[in-house]
mmCIF file of C-alpha atoms in Angstrom:
data_model
loop_
_atom_site.group_PDB
_atom_site.id
_atom_site.type_symbol
_atom_site.label_atom_id
_atom_site.label_comp_id
_atom_site.label_asym_id
_atom_site.label_seq_id
_atom_site.Cartn_x
_atom_site.Cartn_y
_atom_site.Cartn_z
ATOM 1 C CA UNK A 1 30.042 -19.230 -25.712
ATOM 2 C CA UNK A 2 31.397 -20.577 -29.083
ATOM 3 C CA UNK A 3 31.717 -23.153 -31.553
ATOM 4 C CA UNK A 4 35.008 -23.973 -32.443
ATOM 5 C CA UNK A 5 35.329 -26.451 -35.722
ATOM 6 C CA UNK A 6 38.606 -27.458 -37.033
ATOM 7 C CA UNK A 7 40.427 -30.242 -39.179
ATOM 8 C CA UNK A 8 44.364 -30.771 -38.354
ATOM 9 C CA UNK A 9 46.883 -31.164 -41.156
ATOM 10 C CA UNK A 10 50.929 -31.552 -41.510
ATOM 11 C CA UNK A 11 52.127 -29.215 -44.038
ATOM 12 C CA UNK A 12 55.027 -28.767 -46.211
ATOM 13 C CA UNK A 13 56.530 -26.108 -47.752
ATOM 14 C CA UNK A 14 54.459 -27.047 -50.709
ATOM 15 C CA UNK A 15 51.443 -26.401 -48.885
ATOM 16 C CA UNK A 16 53.059 -22.645 -47.215
ATOM 17 C CA UNK A 17 54.010 -21.989 -51.864
ATOM 18 C CA UNK A 18 50.235 -22.746 -52.728
ATOM 19 C CA UNK A 19 48.785 -20.215 -49.002
ATOM 20 C CA UNK A 20 50.910 -17.542 -50.740
ATOM 21 C CA UNK A 21 49.127 -17.560 -53.726
ATOM 22 C CA UNK A 22 45.574 -19.043 -52.675
ATOM 23 C CA UNK A 23 45.433 -16.870 -49.619
ATOM 24 C CA UNK A 24 45.940 -13.614 -47.439
ATOM 25 C CA UNK A 25 48.826 -14.166 -44.750
ATOM 26 C CA UNK A 26 47.198 -11.661 -41.606
ATOM 27 C CA UNK A 27 49.302 -12.161 -39.326
ATOM 28 C CA UNK A 28 52.812 -14.278 -37.117
ATOM 29 C CA UNK A 29 52.743 -15.006 -33.079
ATOM 30 C CA UNK A 30 54.216 -16.907 -30.706
ATOM 31 C CA UNK A 31 52.097 -17.784 -28.044
ATOM 32 C CA UNK A 32 52.408 -19.988 -24.116
ATOM 33 C CA UNK A 33 50.393 -22.353 -23.614
ATOM 34 C CA UNK A 34 49.302 -24.646 -20.029
ATOM 35 C CA UNK A 35 46.511 -26.804 -19.679
ATOM 36 C CA UNK A 36 45.209 -28.014 -16.114
ATOM 37 C CA UNK A 37 43.273 -31.450 -14.730
ATOM 38 C CA UNK A 38 42.976 -32.349 -11.589
ATOM 39 C CA UNK A 39 45.149 -35.314 -10.778
ATOM 40 C CA UNK A 40 42.540 -38.074 -11.789
ATOM 41 C CA UNK A 41 42.326 -35.943 -14.979
ATOM 42 C CA UNK A 42 38.851 -35.207 -13.878
ATOM 43 C CA UNK A 43 38.574 -33.071 -17.262
ATOM 44 C CA UNK A 44 40.488 -34.677 -19.820
ATOM 45 C CA UNK A 45 38.717 -37.498 -19.481
ATOM 46 C CA UNK A 46 35.539 -36.093 -20.540
ATOM 47 C CA UNK A 47 37.094 -34.368 -23.318
ATOM 48 C CA UNK A 48 37.380 -31.300 -21.231
ATOM 49 C CA UNK A 49 40.365 -28.769 -21.859
ATOM 50 C CA UNK A 50 41.613 -25.980 -19.606
ATOM 51 C CA UNK A 51 43.684 -23.830 -20.923
ATOM 52 C CA UNK A 52 45.367 -20.322 -19.968
ATOM 53 C CA UNK A 53 47.141 -18.480 -22.950
ATOM 54 C CA UNK A 54 48.949 -15.539 -22.247
ATOM 55 C CA UNK A 55 46.117 -14.780 -19.721
ATOM 56 C CA UNK A 56 42.945 -15.525 -20.891
ATOM 57 C CA UNK A 57 41.263 -18.618 -19.907
ATOM 58 C CA UNK A 58 39.628 -21.115 -22.150
ATOM 59 C CA UNK A 59 37.951 -24.070 -21.261
ATOM 60 C CA UNK A 60 36.831 -25.561 -24.274
ATOM 61 C CA UNK A 61 34.012 -28.494 -24.623
ATOM 62 C CA UNK A 62 34.604 -31.869 -27.333
ATOM 63 C CA UNK A 63 30.508 -31.244 -28.683
ATOM 64 C CA UNK A 64 28.044 -34.042 -30.463
ATOM 65 C CA UNK A 65 29.088 -35.526 -34.332
ATOM 66 C CA UNK A 66 26.993 -33.697 -36.988
ATOM 67 C CA UNK A 67 24.186 -35.088 -38.753
ATOM 68 C CA UNK A 68 26.295 -37.515 -41.534
ATOM 69 C CA UNK A 69 24.358 -36.330 -43.556
ATOM 70 C CA UNK A 70 24.188 -33.382 -44.377
ATOM 71 C CA UNK A 71 28.155 -34.412 -45.355
ATOM 72 C CA UNK A 72 30.349 -36.923 -46.356
ATOM 73 C CA UNK A 73 31.524 -39.204 -43.748
ATOM 74 C CA UNK A 74 35.429 -39.106 -44.041
ATOM 75 C CA UNK A 75 34.694 -34.694 -43.659
ATOM 76 C CA UNK A 76 32.833 -34.866 -40.488
ATOM 77 C CA UNK A 77 35.228 -38.029 -39.291
ATOM 78 C CA UNK A 78 38.572 -35.840 -39.751
ATOM 79 C CA UNK A 79 36.787 -32.093 -38.472
ATOM 80 C CA UNK A 80 36.747 -32.189 -34.717
ATOM 81 C CA UNK A 81 34.132 -29.773 -32.276
ATOM 82 C CA UNK A 82 34.466 -28.191 -29.337
ATOM 83 C CA UNK A 83 31.830 -24.935 -27.281
ATOM 84 C CA UNK A 84 34.249 -22.435 -26.573
ATOM 85 C CA UNK A 85 34.328 -20.959 -23.296
ATOM 86 C CA UNK A 86 36.310 -17.814 -22.417
ATOM 87 C CA UNK A 87 34.335 -16.070 -19.342
ATOM 88 C CA UNK A 88 36.371 -16.928 -16.606
ATOM 89 C CA UNK A 89 33.117 -16.704 -14.095
ATOM 90 C CA UNK A 90 31.370 -19.278 -16.984
ATOM 91 C CA UNK A 91 34.626 -21.356 -17.271
ATOM 92 C CA UNK A 92 34.739 -22.040 -12.888
ATOM 93 C CA UNK A 93 30.760 -22.665 -13.034
ATOM 94 C CA UNK A 94 30.875 -25.297 -15.990
ATOM 95 C CA UNK A 95 34.097 -26.712 -13.730
ATOM 96 C CA UNK A 96 32.421 -27.081 -10.338
ATOM 97 C CA UNK A 97 29.610 -29.465 -12.253
ATOM 98 C CA UNK A 98 31.871 -32.213 -12.746
ATOM 99 C CA UNK A 99 34.664 -31.556 -9.887
ATOM 100 C CA UNK A 100 33.501 -31.809 -6.504
ATOM 101 C CA UNK A 101 32.166 -28.648 -5.574
ATOM 102 C CA UNK A 102 35.077 -26.785 -2.163
ATOM 103 C CA UNK A 103 33.726 -24.041 -0.127
ATOM 104 C CA UNK A 104 36.406 -22.033 -0.790
ATOM 105 C CA UNK A 105 35.661 -22.171 -4.207
ATOM 106 C CA UNK A 106 32.161 -21.448 -3.460
ATOM 107 C CA UNK A 107 33.396 -18.202 -1.660
ATOM 108 C CA UNK A 108 35.844 -17.036 -3.963
ATOM 109 C CA UNK A 109 33.247 -17.125 -6.536
ATOM 110 C CA UNK A 110 30.498 -15.333 -4.677
ATOM 111 C CA UNK A 111 32.831 -12.547 -4.253
ATOM 112 C CA UNK A 112 33.261 -12.084 -7.931
ATOM 113 C CA UNK A 113 30.159 -12.432 -9.186
ATOM 114 C CA UNK A 114 29.429 -9.266 -6.351
ATOM 115 C CA UNK A 115 32.991 -7.502 -7.131
ATOM 116 C CA UNK A 116 34.534 -7.953 -4.402
ATOM 117 C CA UNK A 117 36.879 -5.423 -3.743
ATOM 118 C CA UNK A 118 39.412 -7.568 -2.066
ATOM 119 C CA UNK A 119 39.886 -9.802 -5.259
ATOM 120 C CA UNK A 120 41.976 -9.399 -7.604
ATOM 121 C CA UNK A 121 41.608 -9.827 -11.112
ATOM 122 C CA UNK A 122 44.833 -11.864 -11.687
ATOM 123 C CA UNK A 123 43.982 -14.316 -7.731
ATOM 124 C CA UNK A 124 44.133 -18.179 -9.201
ATOM 125 C CA UNK A 125 43.687 -19.864 -5.879
ATOM 126 C CA UNK A 126 40.404 -21.297 -7.279
ATOM 127 C CA UNK A 127 42.851 -23.615 -9.240
ATOM 128 C CA UNK A 128 43.965 -24.850 -5.779
ATOM 129 C CA UNK A 129 40.365 -25.146 -4.232
ATOM 130 C CA UNK A 130 39.253 -27.333 -7.446
ATOM 131 C CA UNK A 131 42.839 -29.323 -6.796
ATOM 132 C CA UNK A 132 43.686 -27.786 -10.635
ATOM 133 C CA UNK A 133 47.198 -28.783 -11.867
ATOM 134 C CA UNK A 134 49.623 -27.764 -14.798
ATOM 135 C CA UNK A 135 50.096 -31.334 -16.744
ATOM 136 C CA UNK A 136 51.167 -29.309 -19.958
ATOM 137 C CA UNK A 137 53.043 -26.169 -21.137
ATOM 138 C CA UNK A 138 54.271 -25.431 -24.377
ATOM 139 C CA UNK A 139 55.113 -22.522 -26.795
ATOM 140 C CA UNK A 140 53.817 -21.911 -30.106
ATOM 141 C CA UNK A 141 54.886 -20.209 -32.692
ATOM 142 C CA UNK A 142 52.018 -19.746 -35.284
ATOM 143 C CA UNK A 143 51.143 -18.356 -38.749
ATOM 144 C CA UNK A 144 47.503 -17.527 -40.044
ATOM 145 C CA UNK A 145 45.590 -17.368 -43.281
ATOM 146 C CA UNK A 146 42.901 -16.288 -44.418
ATOM 147 C CA UNK A 147 41.407 -17.710 -47.827
ATOM 148 C CA UNK A 148 38.203 -16.784 -50.196
ATOM 149 C CA UNK A 149 35.882 -18.969 -47.864
ATOM 150 C CA UNK A 150 34.180 -16.904 -46.041
ATOM 151 C CA UNK A 151 34.872 -17.576 -42.190
ATOM 152 C CA UNK A 152 37.716 -19.863 -42.977
ATOM 153 C CA UNK A 153 41.587 -19.367 -41.047
ATOM 154 C CA UNK A 154 44.413 -21.604 -41.487
ATOM 155 C CA UNK A 155 46.512 -21.432 -39.101
ATOM 156 C CA UNK A 156 50.887 -23.688 -38.865
ATOM 157 C CA UNK A 157 51.904 -24.063 -35.875
ATOM 158 C CA UNK A 158 55.336 -24.725 -35.091
ATOM 159 C CA UNK A 159 55.635 -25.981 -31.143
ATOM 160 C CA UNK A 160 59.098 -25.677 -28.826
ATOM 161 C CA UNK A 161 58.882 -29.330 -28.231
ATOM 162 C CA UNK A 162 59.629 -30.098 -32.458
ATOM 163 C CA UNK A 163 56.006 -30.510 -33.838
ATOM 164 C CA UNK A 164 54.965 -28.879 -36.883
ATOM 165 C CA UNK A 165 51.075 -29.546 -37.231
ATOM 166 C CA UNK A 166 47.916 -26.828 -39.707
ATOM 167 C CA UNK A 167 44.816 -26.029 -38.730
ATOM 168 C CA UNK A 168 41.686 -25.337 -40.690
ATOM 169 C CA UNK A 169 39.174 -23.766 -38.332
ATOM 170 C CA UNK A 170 36.068 -22.453 -38.503
ATOM 171 C CA UNK A 171 34.443 -20.345 -34.981
ATOM 172 C CA UNK A 172 30.627 -20.529 -34.712
ATOM 173 C CA UNK A 173 28.228 -18.404 -32.488
ATOM 174 C CA UNK A 174 26.381 -21.587 -30.719
ATOM 175 C CA UNK A 175 23.259 -22.478 -32.497
ATOM 176 C CA UNK A 176 25.060 -21.828 -35.548
ATOM 177 C CA UNK A 177 25.372 -24.986 -39.035
ATOM 178 C CA UNK A 178 28.008 -27.030 -38.168
ATOM 179 C CA UNK A 179 27.516 -29.259 -40.853
ATOM 180 C CA UNK A 180 28.005 -25.730 -43.317
ATOM 181 C CA UNK A 181 31.230 -25.160 -41.243
ATOM 182 C CA UNK A 182 32.488 -29.233 -42.265
ATOM 183 C CA UNK A 183 31.336 -28.140 -46.327
ATOM 184 C CA UNK A 184 33.946 -25.099 -46.035
ATOM 185 C CA UNK A 185 36.812 -26.772 -44.620
ATOM 186 C CA UNK A 186 36.743 -29.671 -46.893
ATOM 187 C CA UNK A 187 36.157 -27.191 -49.475
ATOM 188 C CA UNK A 188 39.132 -25.561 -48.186
ATOM 189 C CA UNK A 189 40.951 -28.808 -47.523
ATOM 190 C CA UNK A 190 40.560 -29.767 -51.104
ATOM 191 C CA UNK A 191 42.699 -26.273 -52.084
ATOM 192 C CA UNK A 192 45.530 -27.006 -50.206
ATOM 193 C CA UNK A 193 45.343 -30.815 -52.037
ATOM 194 C CA UNK A 194 44.954 -32.439 -48.904
ATOM 195 C CA UNK A 195 44.885 -35.545 -48.870
ATOM 196 C CA UNK A 196 44.406 -39.040 -47.037
ATOM 197 C CA UNK A 197 40.983 -40.160 -44.215
ATOM 198 C CA UNK A 198 43.046 -40.447 -40.993
ATOM 199 C CA UNK A 199 43.092 -37.716 -38.247
ATOM 200 C CA UNK A 200 46.500 -35.973 -37.341
ATOM 201 C CA UNK A 201 47.366 -35.508 -33.725
ATOM 202 C CA UNK A 202 47.252 -32.143 -32.487
ATOM 203 C CA UNK A 203 49.844 -30.367 -30.578
ATOM 204 C CA UNK A 204 48.309 -31.837 -27.095
ATOM 205 C CA UNK A 205 48.280 -35.677 -28.256
ATOM 206 C CA UNK A 206 51.560 -35.843 -29.386
ATOM 207 C CA UNK A 207 53.242 -33.544 -26.241
ATOM 208 C CA UNK A 208 51.173 -36.221 -23.908
ATOM 209 C CA UNK A 209 52.493 -39.289 -25.734
ATOM 210 C CA UNK A 210 55.752 -38.255 -25.803
ATOM 211 C CA UNK A 211 56.324 -36.711 -22.278
ATOM 212 C CA UNK A 212 52.993 -38.275 -20.062
ATOM 213 C CA UNK A 213 51.822 -41.758 -21.914
ATOM 214 C CA UNK A 214 50.518 -42.709 -18.672
ATOM 215 C CA UNK A 215 48.073 -39.318 -18.771
ATOM 216 C CA UNK A 216 48.010 -40.675 -23.011
ATOM 217 C CA UNK A 217 47.302 -43.992 -22.088
ATOM 218 C CA UNK A 218 43.633 -43.328 -20.146
ATOM 219 C CA UNK A 219 43.180 -41.228 -23.159
ATOM 220 C CA UNK A 220 43.408 -43.657 -25.555
ATOM 221 C CA UNK A 221 41.221 -46.278 -22.821
ATOM 222 C CA UNK A 222 38.771 -44.030 -22.807
ATOM 223 C CA UNK A 223 38.913 -43.116 -27.097
ATOM 224 C CA UNK A 224 39.399 -39.146 -26.117
ATOM 225 C CA UNK A 225 42.061 -39.139 -28.131
#
């Protein structure tokens, strides 16, 4: 399990020029994301995000805020922190903690855990067992950069529904110093000339606001977004 600490920002052509001067481009790729939840939003109302990206599953779960005394309030408030679970059996186990357990799902998971030969790896019947449906999907073109600050990656994303956003990200092992990661992100933001003290909306926020306003309002009222 890892912890993702990131800060979003809106980028311009000037941002790209700065990155080309102070950073190293490590690649460009396009990927398709699908997000899943129950019709009652059992996951997202807990700030949990189940995603399938190019055949790989990931569950992101919000973590507690870092100690504000270790970093300026502004720096911490502009960053988000999520635990990332990428092992499918671990994801399914976590989901069962928050969604009513289904006997068919229990049998299915037991078969996977014991290496049952009749259960193919691509089998996704567990989604139906947990009443999980796809509520969002879109494609993103991403350009990624590294900078001198160790462990920091910068992504410039262009979503196919017309929204562009950048991310400064540090990926930690669970238990590593989150406050130090926030500090690295703040230093990188200064190098890029980022200013302002308001959180920038991510791709999912904008997608839900445009296409699923009821879901968006529920998350706003629950103080998730």
